[in-house]
Amino acid sequence: MRWGVRQRLEFIETRLFWEGRINRGDLTEFFGISVPQASADIGLYQEKAKGNIEYDKNKKFYFASANFKPVFIEPNADLLFSQLRLSECGLKSDTLSFLGKIPECYIVPTPDRYVEIDVVRDLLKAIKNNLELYVEYQSMKSTDVSLRWLSPHSFAYDSYRWHVRAFCHKRNEYRDFVIGRLIKVLETRRPQKALPEDKKWNTTVVLKIGPHPGLQPHQKSVIERDYKMTDGILEVRVKEAMLFYAKKRLGFDDKNHAERPSNEQQIVLLGEEKDDGPSECGSS
């Protein structure tokens, strides 16, 4: 099946799933195709997804049948919410446009963090081409700007700000550098020596999370459902290098978090262990 045809069938099914209906005008308006082509696409969908669609002659709309089951898409609430975030940020998304009328959405604002675009460009170039950068960096542990050579290899985001993971030749170790505190790139060079493995970046830590023990049984069941826990436990895989940020975001940044009232801290850290598998942005 050609990509364009497949996309239009996905569009039809998306409208049927989320809005429950579609007509030929939706297709002609969105894709700029002719009415006969829209009719052919709907006919093809009826053929490929038998029993999914019914036509109402009075309302002149095709409706999702009572036995509707997606064939071309995998409905995903997380995808919907991520698309809404893009829309709220002013970024256009064709996938979100498939939904038709966009529901009102509001995202609690966080302060924009400034980054020097030339620095970001140099970091990207260095990561792609295995280069070392001589930079001005303002650490919060020092009042003065420091000069150092960095060998960056990855970007990282902690939900609040962007970092670059790099080998610091001044400290002779891998560290996270807040990109907004990289003032300027002064020089670029080829690697001067082979670098050690970034073990913390390549090591996965599994956080085992459960409902707060102070919750009532029915409250625990809701938390287990909310966090997609299995047998009361959720396993979150995190790069060891980003463990501090992950714990902070989850509210585990102090050892006494389980002693907070359950209405403030609904989840607790049951344990953590290192794992040889790959880290993920999420849970397993």
PDB file of C-alpha atoms in Angstrom:
ATOM      1  CA  MET A   1       0.000   0.000   0.000  1.00  0.00           C
ATOM      2  CA  ARG A   2       1.368   3.398  -0.976  1.00  0.00           C
ATOM      3  CA  TRP A   3       2.296   5.766   1.857  1.00  0.00           C
ATOM      4  CA  GLY A   4      -0.260   8.418   0.864  1.00  0.00           C
ATOM      5  CA  VAL A   5      -3.110   5.920   0.788  1.00  0.00           C
ATOM      6  CA  ARG A   6      -2.034   4.412   4.109  1.00  0.00           C
ATOM      7  CA  GLN A   7      -1.931   7.878   5.678  1.00  0.00           C
ATOM      8  CA  ARG A   8      -5.473   8.658   4.555  1.00  0.00           C
ATOM      9  CA  LEU A   9      -6.744   5.344   5.926  1.00  0.00           C
ATOM     10  CA  GLU A  10      -5.066   6.135   9.256  1.00  0.00           C
ATOM     11  CA  PHE A  11      -6.731   9.553   9.139  1.00  0.00           C
ATOM     12  CA  ILE A  12     -10.149   7.956   8.617  1.00  0.00           C
ATOM     13  CA  GLU A  13      -9.626   5.547  11.480  1.00  0.00           C
ATOM     14  CA  THR A  14      -8.277   8.236  13.811  1.00  0.00           C
ATOM     15  CA  ARG A  15     -11.380  10.378  13.255  1.00  0.00           C
ATOM     16  CA  LEU A  16     -13.632   7.367  13.772  1.00  0.00           C
ATOM     17  CA  PHE A  17     -11.868   6.407  17.011  1.00  0.00           C
ATOM     18  CA  TRP A  18     -11.638   9.841  18.636  1.00  0.00           C
ATOM     19  CA  GLU A  19     -14.672  11.639  17.165  1.00  0.00           C
ATOM     20  CA  GLY A  20     -16.831   8.703  16.174  1.00  0.00           C
ATOM     21  CA  ARG A  21     -17.563   9.999  12.689  1.00  0.00           C
ATOM     22  CA  ILE A  22     -16.141  11.243   9.396  1.00  0.00           C
ATOM     23  CA  ASN A  23     -17.317  12.439   5.978  1.00  0.00           C
ATOM     24  CA  ARG A  24     -15.732  13.017   2.604  1.00  0.00           C
ATOM     25  CA  GLY A  25     -15.320  16.732   3.335  1.00  0.00           C
ATOM     26  CA  ASP A  26     -12.925  15.947   6.160  1.00  0.00           C
ATOM     27  CA  LEU A  27     -10.635  14.160   3.711  1.00  0.00           C
ATOM     28  CA  THR A  28     -10.857  16.723   0.919  1.00  0.00           C
ATOM     29  CA  GLU A  29     -10.188  19.607   3.331  1.00  0.00           C
ATOM     30  CA  PHE A  30      -7.255  17.988   5.092  1.00  0.00           C
ATOM     31  CA  PHE A  31      -5.474  16.350   2.144  1.00  0.00           C
ATOM     32  CA  GLY A  32      -6.608  18.590  -0.718  1.00  0.00           C
ATOM     33  CA  ILE A  33      -7.912  15.620  -2.700  1.00  0.00           C
ATOM     34  CA  SER A  34     -10.977  15.364  -4.933  1.00  0.00           C
ATOM     35  CA  VAL A  35     -14.391  14.173  -3.738  1.00  0.00           C
ATOM     36  CA  PRO A  36     -14.171  10.999  -5.888  1.00  0.00           C
ATOM     37  CA  GLN A  37     -10.782  10.208  -4.311  1.00  0.00           C
ATOM     38  CA  ALA A  38     -12.237  10.738  -0.828  1.00  0.00           C
ATOM     39  CA  SER A  39     -15.094   8.385  -1.677  1.00  0.00           C
ATOM     40  CA  ALA A  40     -12.612   5.807  -2.953  1.00  0.00           C
ATOM     41  CA  ASP A  41     -10.575   6.079   0.264  1.00  0.00           C
ATOM     42  CA  ILE A  42     -13.632   5.547   2.440  1.00  0.00           C
ATOM     43  CA  GLY A  43     -14.634   2.619   0.267  1.00  0.00           C
ATOM     44  CA  LEU A  44     -11.164   1.128   0.648  1.00  0.00           C
ATOM     45  CA  TYR A  45     -11.385   1.552   4.407  1.00  0.00           C
ATOM     46  CA  GLN A  46     -14.738  -0.247   4.432  1.00  0.00           C
ATOM     47  CA  GLU A  47     -13.092  -3.083   2.518  1.00  0.00           C
ATOM     48  CA  LYS A  48      -9.998  -3.334   4.741  1.00  0.00           C
ATOM     49  CA  ALA A  49     -11.776  -2.795   8.081  1.00  0.00           C
ATOM     50  CA  LYS A  50     -15.034  -4.678   7.619  1.00  0.00           C
ATOM     51  CA  GLY A  51     -17.751  -3.860  10.109  1.00  0.00           C
ATOM     52  CA  ASN A  52     -15.992  -0.756  11.463  1.00  0.00           C
ATOM     53  CA  ILE A  53     -18.015   1.903   9.695  1.00  0.00           C
ATOM     54  CA  GLU A  54     -21.685   2.683   9.026  1.00  0.00           C
ATOM     55  CA  TYR A  55     -23.256   5.406   6.856  1.00  0.00           C
ATOM     56  CA  ASP A  56     -26.155   7.610   7.970  1.00  0.00           C
ATOM     57  CA  LYS A  57     -27.968   8.898   4.874  1.00  0.00           C
ATOM     58  CA  ASN A  58     -29.841  11.580   6.792  1.00  0.00           C
ATOM     59  CA  LYS A  59     -26.821  13.058   8.544  1.00  0.00           C
ATOM     60  CA  LYS A  60     -24.522  12.305   5.577  1.00  0.00           C
ATOM     61  CA  PHE A  61     -21.773  11.066   7.871  1.00  0.00           C
ATOM     62  CA  TYR A  62     -19.956   7.792   8.329  1.00  0.00           C
ATOM     63  CA  PHE A  63     -20.046   6.626  11.948  1.00  0.00           C
ATOM     64  CA  ALA A  64     -17.958   4.147  13.922  1.00  0.00           C
ATOM     65  CA  SER A  65     -19.979   0.988  14.434  1.00  0.00           C
ATOM     66  CA  ALA A  66     -20.681  -0.523  17.835  1.00  0.00           C
ATOM     67  CA  ASN A  67     -18.128  -3.249  17.045  1.00  0.00           C
ATOM     68  CA  PHE A  68     -15.425  -0.813  15.904  1.00  0.00           C
ATOM     69  CA  LYS A  69     -11.870  -2.123  16.328  1.00  0.00           C
ATOM     70  CA  PRO A  70      -8.808  -0.202  15.058  1.00  0.00           C
ATOM     71  CA  VAL A  71      -6.976  -1.846  12.188  1.00  0.00           C
ATOM     72  CA  PHE A  72      -4.516   0.817  11.003  1.00  0.00           C
ATOM     73  CA  ILE A  73      -3.701   2.660  14.231  1.00  0.00           C
ATOM     74  CA  GLU A  74      -2.874   1.808  17.831  1.00  0.00           C
ATOM     75  CA  PRO A  75      -4.719   4.386  19.963  1.00  0.00           C
ATOM     76  CA  ASN A  76      -2.445   5.711  22.666  1.00  0.00           C
ATOM     77  CA  ALA A  77      -3.380   8.246  25.331  1.00  0.00           C
ATOM     78  CA  ASP A  78       0.272   9.112  25.970  1.00  0.00           C
ATOM     79  CA  LEU A  79       0.676   9.968  22.280  1.00  0.00           C
ATOM     80  CA  LEU A  80      -2.423  12.170  22.429  1.00  0.00           C
ATOM     81  CA  PHE A  81      -1.160  14.063  25.468  1.00  0.00           C
ATOM     82  CA  SER A  82       2.308  14.530  23.987  1.00  0.00           C
ATOM     83  CA  GLN A  83       0.724  15.916  20.821  1.00  0.00           C
ATOM     84  CA  LEU A  84      -1.384  18.303  22.908  1.00  0.00           C
ATOM     85  CA  ARG A  85       1.801  19.511  24.578  1.00  0.00           C
ATOM     86  CA  LEU A  86       3.342  20.221  21.185  1.00  0.00           C
ATOM     87  CA  SER A  87       0.229  22.120  20.157  1.00  0.00           C
ATOM     88  CA  GLU A  88       0.250  24.184  23.360  1.00  0.00           C
ATOM     89  CA  CYS A  89       3.898  25.025  22.692  1.00  0.00           C
ATOM     90  CA  GLY A  90       2.941  26.329  19.257  1.00  0.00           C
ATOM     91  CA  LEU A  91       4.402  23.426  17.280  1.00  0.00           C
ATOM     92  CA  LYS A  92       2.299  22.057  14.433  1.00  0.00           C
ATOM     93  CA  SER A  93       1.629  18.338  14.384  1.00  0.00           C
ATOM     94  CA  ASP A  94      -0.091  16.548  11.511  1.00  0.00           C
ATOM     95  CA  THR A  95      -0.856  13.622  13.826  1.00  0.00           C
ATOM     96  CA  LEU A  96      -2.710  15.920  16.206  1.00  0.00           C
ATOM     97  CA  SER A  97      -4.536  17.508  13.262  1.00  0.00           C
ATOM     98  CA  PHE A  98      -5.970  14.080  12.486  1.00  0.00           C
ATOM     99  CA  LEU A  99      -8.165  14.567  15.564  1.00  0.00           C
ATOM    100  CA  GLY A 100     -10.137  17.395  14.016  1.00  0.00           C
ATOM    101  CA  LYS A 101     -11.126  20.064  16.536  1.00  0.00           C
ATOM    102  CA  ILE A 102      -8.365  20.384  19.119  1.00  0.00           C
ATOM    103  CA  PRO A 103      -9.654  20.434  22.711  1.00  0.00           C
ATOM    104  CA  GLU A 104      -8.679  23.309  24.952  1.00  0.00           C
ATOM    105  CA  CYS A 105      -5.450  22.548  26.745  1.00  0.00           C
ATOM    106  CA  TYR A 106      -3.405  24.348  29.386  1.00  0.00           C
ATOM    107  CA  ILE A 107       0.040  23.394  30.629  1.00  0.00           C
ATOM    108  CA  VAL A 108       1.423  24.881  33.839  1.00  0.00           C
ATOM    109  CA  PRO A 109       4.281  27.077  32.657  1.00  0.00           C
ATOM    110  CA  THR A 110       7.885  26.646  33.685  1.00  0.00           C
ATOM    111  CA  PRO A 111      10.458  29.387  33.174  1.00  0.00           C
ATOM    112  CA  ASP A 112      12.225  29.233  29.826  1.00  0.00           C
ATOM    113  CA  ARG A 113      15.899  28.366  30.220  1.00  0.00           C
ATOM    114  CA  TYR A 114      18.248  30.334  28.021  1.00  0.00           C
ATOM    115  CA  VAL A 115      20.784  28.525  25.887  1.00  0.00           C
ATOM    116  CA  GLU A 116      23.239  30.112  23.477  1.00  0.00           C
ATOM    117  CA  ILE A 117      22.299  28.753  20.066  1.00  0.00           C
ATOM    118  CA  ASP A 118      25.890  28.829  18.816  1.00  0.00           C
ATOM    119  CA  VAL A 119      26.926  26.701  21.799  1.00  0.00           C
ATOM    120  CA  VAL A 120      24.173  24.186  21.059  1.00  0.00           C
ATOM    121  CA  ARG A 121      25.288  24.020  17.429  1.00  0.00           C
ATOM    122  CA  ASP A 122      28.906  23.441  18.484  1.00  0.00           C
ATOM    123  CA  LEU A 123      27.864  20.740  20.943  1.00  0.00           C
ATOM    124  CA  LEU A 124      25.840  18.943  18.292  1.00  0.00           C
ATOM    125  CA  LYS A 125      28.720  19.138  15.840  1.00  0.00           C
ATOM    126  CA  ALA A 126      31.173  17.863  18.459  1.00  0.00           C
ATOM    127  CA  ILE A 127      28.952  14.896  19.381  1.00  0.00           C
ATOM    128  CA  LYS A 128      28.433  13.921  15.749  1.00  0.00           C
ATOM    129  CA  ASN A 129      32.082  14.299  14.763  1.00  0.00           C
ATOM    130  CA  ASN A 130      33.861  13.220  17.973  1.00  0.00           C
ATOM    131  CA  LEU A 131      35.426  16.609  18.698  1.00  0.00           C
ATOM    132  CA  GLU A 132      36.684  18.266  21.880  1.00  0.00           C
ATOM    133  CA  LEU A 133      35.590  21.765  22.869  1.00  0.00           C
ATOM    134  CA  TYR A 134      37.418  24.403  24.915  1.00  0.00           C
ATOM    135  CA  VAL A 135      34.648  26.248  26.737  1.00  0.00           C
ATOM    136  CA  GLU A 136      33.835  28.926  29.254  1.00  0.00           C
ATOM    137  CA  TYR A 137      31.621  27.398  31.946  1.00  0.00           C
ATOM    138  CA  GLN A 138      29.975  29.031  34.946  1.00  0.00           C
ATOM    139  CA  SER A 139      29.631  26.506  37.756  1.00  0.00           C
ATOM    140  CA  MET A 140      27.397  27.313  40.728  1.00  0.00           C
ATOM    141  CA  LYS A 141      30.193  26.035  42.985  1.00  0.00           C
ATOM    142  CA  SER A 142      32.494  28.831  41.880  1.00  0.00           C
ATOM    143  CA  THR A 143      32.087  32.588  41.544  1.00  0.00           C
ATOM    144  CA  ASP A 144      34.371  32.749  38.514  1.00  0.00           C
ATOM    145  CA  VAL A 145      33.939  31.442  34.995  1.00  0.00           C
ATOM    146  CA  SER A 146      36.178  28.436  34.404  1.00  0.00           C
ATOM    147  CA  LEU A 147      37.954  27.302  31.248  1.00  0.00           C
ATOM    148  CA  ARG A 148      38.058  23.605  30.403  1.00  0.00           C
ATOM    149  CA  TRP A 149      38.205  21.086  27.580  1.00  0.00           C
ATOM    150  CA  LEU A 150      35.114  18.909  27.198  1.00  0.00           C
ATOM    151  CA  SER A 151      34.474  15.792  25.127  1.00  0.00           C
ATOM    152  CA  PRO A 152      30.661  15.684  24.811  1.00  0.00           C
ATOM    153  CA  HIS A 153      28.860  12.506  23.770  1.00  0.00           C
ATOM    154  CA  SER A 154      25.133  12.905  24.600  1.00  0.00           C
ATOM    155  CA  PHE A 155      22.331  15.288  25.509  1.00  0.00           C
ATOM    156  CA  ALA A 156      20.107  14.704  28.550  1.00  0.00           C
ATOM    157  CA  TYR A 157      16.915  16.327  29.848  1.00  0.00           C
ATOM    158  CA  ASP A 158      15.769  16.250  33.474  1.00  0.00           C
ATOM    159  CA  SER A 159      12.253  17.678  32.834  1.00  0.00           C
ATOM    160  CA  TYR A 160      13.440  21.186  33.711  1.00  0.00           C
ATOM    161  CA  ARG A 161      16.618  21.886  31.768  1.00  0.00           C
ATOM    162  CA  TRP A 162      18.952  20.421  29.182  1.00  0.00           C
ATOM    163  CA  HIS A 163      22.385  19.010  29.997  1.00  0.00           C
ATOM    164  CA  VAL A 164      25.259  17.736  27.928  1.00  0.00           C
ATOM    165  CA  ARG A 165      27.080  14.632  29.128  1.00  0.00           C
ATOM    166  CA  ALA A 166      30.799  15.080  28.582  1.00  0.00           C
ATOM    167  CA  PHE A 167      34.226  14.023  29.746  1.00  0.00           C
ATOM    168  CA  CYS A 168      35.772  16.940  31.618  1.00  0.00           C
ATOM    169  CA  HIS A 169      39.520  17.055  31.000  1.00  0.00           C
ATOM    170  CA  LYS A 170      39.935  19.453  33.924  1.00  0.00           C
ATOM    171  CA  ARG A 171      38.384  17.025  36.436  1.00  0.00           C
ATOM    172  CA  ASN A 172      39.381  13.933  34.479  1.00  0.00           C
ATOM    173  CA  GLU A 173      35.898  12.416  34.759  1.00  0.00           C
ATOM    174  CA  TYR A 174      32.493  12.370  33.094  1.00  0.00           C
ATOM    175  CA  ARG A 175      30.040  15.018  34.279  1.00  0.00           C
ATOM    176  CA  ASP A 176      26.718  16.640  33.425  1.00  0.00           C
ATOM    177  CA  PHE A 177      26.942  20.240  32.282  1.00  0.00           C
ATOM    178  CA  VAL A 178      23.917  22.536  32.215  1.00  0.00           C
ATOM    179  CA  ILE A 179      23.876  23.863  28.663  1.00  0.00           C
ATOM    180  CA  GLY A 180      22.643  27.288  29.747  1.00  0.00           C
ATOM    181  CA  ARG A 181      25.815  27.708  31.818  1.00  0.00           C
ATOM    182  CA  LEU A 182      28.117  27.040  28.884  1.00  0.00           C
ATOM    183  CA  ILE A 183      28.968  30.644  28.043  1.00  0.00           C
ATOM    184  CA  LYS A 184      31.068  30.221  24.921  1.00  0.00           C
ATOM    185  CA  VAL A 185      33.010  27.711  22.851  1.00  0.00           C
ATOM    186  CA  LEU A 186      36.528  29.079  22.323  1.00  0.00           C
ATOM    187  CA  GLU A 187      38.289  26.293  20.423  1.00  0.00           C
ATOM    188  CA  THR A 188      37.651  22.950  18.744  1.00  0.00           C
ATOM    189  CA  ARG A 189      40.095  20.093  18.258  1.00  0.00           C
ATOM    190  CA  ARG A 190      40.383  16.424  17.446  1.00  0.00           C
ATOM    191  CA  PRO A 191      40.632  13.990  20.396  1.00  0.00           C
ATOM    192  CA  GLN A 192      44.037  14.051  22.062  1.00  0.00           C
ATOM    193  CA  LYS A 193      43.726  10.669  23.767  1.00  0.00           C
ATOM    194  CA  ALA A 194      41.442   7.668  24.099  1.00  0.00           C
ATOM    195  CA  LEU A 195      38.790   8.225  26.762  1.00  0.00           C
ATOM    196  CA  PRO A 196      37.597   5.737  29.364  1.00  0.00           C
ATOM    197  CA  GLU A 197      34.104   4.302  29.213  1.00  0.00           C
ATOM    198  CA  ASP A 198      31.359   6.431  30.713  1.00  0.00           C
ATOM    199  CA  LYS A 199      30.243   3.654  33.050  1.00  0.00           C
ATOM    200  CA  LYS A 200      27.504   5.623  34.792  1.00  0.00           C
ATOM    201  CA  TRP A 201      25.975   6.546  31.438  1.00  0.00           C
ATOM    202  CA  ASN A 202      26.082   2.916  30.295  1.00  0.00           C
ATOM    203  CA  THR A 203      24.795   1.468  33.573  1.00  0.00           C
ATOM    204  CA  THR A 204      21.086   1.071  34.236  1.00  0.00           C
ATOM    205  CA  VAL A 205      19.543   1.354  37.687  1.00  0.00           C
ATOM    206  CA  VAL A 206      16.118  -0.172  38.252  1.00  0.00           C
ATOM    207  CA  LEU A 207      13.968   1.778  40.705  1.00  0.00           C
ATOM    208  CA  LYS A 208      11.206  -0.283  42.308  1.00  0.00           C
ATOM    209  CA  ILE A 209       8.269   1.916  43.185  1.00  0.00           C
ATOM    210  CA  GLY A 210       5.092   1.161  45.130  1.00  0.00           C
ATOM    211  CA  PRO A 211       2.119   2.955  46.725  1.00  0.00           C
ATOM    212  CA  HIS A 212       2.699   4.793  49.983  1.00  0.00           C
ATOM    213  CA  PRO A 213       2.083   2.334  52.861  1.00  0.00           C
ATOM    214  CA  GLY A 214      -0.154   4.885  54.563  1.00  0.00           C
ATOM    215  CA  LEU A 215      -2.775   4.753  51.806  1.00  0.00           C
ATOM    216  CA  GLN A 216      -6.033   2.865  52.290  1.00  0.00           C
ATOM    217  CA  PRO A 217      -6.513  -0.320  50.196  1.00  0.00           C
ATOM    218  CA  HIS A 218      -8.844   1.337  47.669  1.00  0.00           C
ATOM    219  CA  GLN A 219      -6.437   4.282  47.377  1.00  0.00           C
ATOM    220  CA  LYS A 220      -3.513   1.924  46.777  1.00  0.00           C
ATOM    221  CA  SER A 221      -5.420   0.178  44.007  1.00  0.00           C
ATOM    222  CA  VAL A 222      -6.007   3.509  42.263  1.00  0.00           C
ATOM    223  CA  ILE A 223      -2.313   4.422  42.522  1.00  0.00           C
ATOM    224  CA  GLU A 224      -1.340   0.997  41.169  1.00  0.00           C
ATOM    225  CA  ARG A 225      -3.663   1.533  38.224  1.00  0.00           C
ATOM    226  CA  ASP A 226      -2.525   5.132  37.702  1.00  0.00           C
ATOM    227  CA  TYR A 227       1.139   4.139  37.523  1.00  0.00           C
ATOM    228  CA  LYS A 228       0.506   0.863  35.633  1.00  0.00           C
ATOM    229  CA  MET A 229       1.977  -1.197  38.468  1.00  0.00           C
ATOM    230  CA  THR A 230       2.110  -4.978  38.392  1.00  0.00           C
ATOM    231  CA  ASP A 231       1.443  -6.681  41.725  1.00  0.00           C
ATOM    232  CA  GLY A 232       1.890  -3.321  43.437  1.00  0.00           C
ATOM    233  CA  ILE A 233       5.295  -2.587  41.918  1.00  0.00           C
ATOM    234  CA  LEU A 234       6.502  -0.391  39.076  1.00  0.00           C
ATOM    235  CA  GLU A 235      10.043  -0.801  37.770  1.00  0.00           C
ATOM    236  CA  VAL A 236      11.569   2.354  36.285  1.00  0.00           C
ATOM    237  CA  ARG A 237      14.840   1.983  34.401  1.00  0.00           C
ATOM    238  CA  VAL A 238      17.172   4.976  34.643  1.00  0.00           C
ATOM    239  CA  LYS A 239      20.715   5.699  33.525  1.00  0.00           C
ATOM    240  CA  GLU A 240      22.879   5.827  36.634  1.00  0.00           C
ATOM    241  CA  ALA A 241      24.247   9.165  35.431  1.00  0.00           C
ATOM    242  CA  MET A 242      20.706  10.615  35.598  1.00  0.00           C
ATOM    243  CA  LEU A 243      19.652   8.883  38.823  1.00  0.00           C
ATOM    244  CA  PHE A 244      19.812  12.041  40.942  1.00  0.00           C
ATOM    245  CA  TYR A 245      17.420  13.879  38.629  1.00  0.00           C
ATOM    246  CA  ALA A 246      15.024  10.932  38.349  1.00  0.00           C
ATOM    247  CA  LYS A 247      14.758  10.571  42.127  1.00  0.00           C
ATOM    248  CA  LYS A 248      14.241  14.286  42.554  1.00  0.00           C
ATOM    249  CA  ARG A 249      11.424  14.347  40.009  1.00  0.00           C
ATOM    250  CA  LEU A 250       9.710  11.380  41.696  1.00  0.00           C
ATOM    251  CA  GLY A 251      10.053  12.906  45.161  1.00  0.00           C
ATOM    252  CA  PHE A 252      12.701  10.445  46.352  1.00  0.00           C
ATOM    253  CA  ASP A 253      15.421  13.049  46.831  1.00  0.00           C
ATOM    254  CA  ASP A 254      15.668  12.368  50.565  1.00  0.00           C
ATOM    255  CA  LYS A 255      15.764   9.127  52.529  1.00  0.00           C
ATOM    256  CA  ASN A 256      12.729  10.097  54.606  1.00  0.00           C
ATOM    257  CA  HIS A 257      10.292  10.598  51.730  1.00  0.00           C
ATOM    258  CA  ALA A 258       8.153   7.641  52.890  1.00  0.00           C
ATOM    259  CA  GLU A 259       7.530   9.493  56.171  1.00  0.00           C
ATOM    260  CA  ARG A 260       5.737  12.330  54.396  1.00  0.00           C
ATOM    261  CA  PRO A 261       1.912  12.250  54.576  1.00  0.00           C
ATOM    262  CA  SER A 262       0.448   9.885  51.969  1.00  0.00           C
ATOM    263  CA  ASN A 263      -1.664  12.708  50.504  1.00  0.00           C
ATOM    264  CA  GLU A 264       1.581  14.514  49.636  1.00  0.00           C
ATOM    265  CA  GLN A 265       3.733  11.536  48.607  1.00  0.00           C
ATOM    266  CA  GLN A 266       1.575   8.839  47.030  1.00  0.00           C
ATOM    267  CA  ILE A 267       4.479   6.663  45.855  1.00  0.00           C
ATOM    268  CA  VAL A 268       7.597   5.453  47.653  1.00  0.00           C
ATOM    269  CA  LEU A 269      10.906   3.927  46.644  1.00  0.00           C
ATOM    270  CA  LEU A 270      10.906   0.256  47.637  1.00  0.00           C
ATOM    271  CA  GLY A 271      14.422  -0.425  46.434  1.00  0.00           C
ATOM    272  CA  GLU A 272      16.921  -0.024  43.619  1.00  0.00           C
ATOM    273  CA  GLU A 273      19.406  -2.277  41.878  1.00  0.00           C
ATOM    274  CA  LYS A 274      21.780  -2.132  38.954  1.00  0.00           C
ATOM    275  CA  ASP A 275      20.859  -3.937  35.777  1.00  0.00           C
ATOM    276  CA  ASP A 276      22.784  -4.853  32.661  1.00  0.00           C
ATOM    277  CA  GLY A 277      19.901  -4.040  30.302  1.00  0.00           C
ATOM    278  CA  PRO A 278      19.488  -0.761  28.417  1.00  0.00           C
ATOM    279  CA  SER A 279      18.000   2.255  30.198  1.00  0.00           C
ATOM    280  CA  GLU A 280      14.701   3.693  29.021  1.00  0.00           C
ATOM    281  CA  CYS A 281      12.749   6.904  29.267  1.00  0.00           C
ATOM    282  CA  GLY A 282       9.971   5.234  31.226  1.00  0.00           C
ATOM    283  CA  SER A 283       9.142   1.969  32.886  1.00  0.00           C
ATOM    284  CA  SER A 284       9.273  -1.719  32.162  1.00  0.00           C
TER     285      SER A 284
END
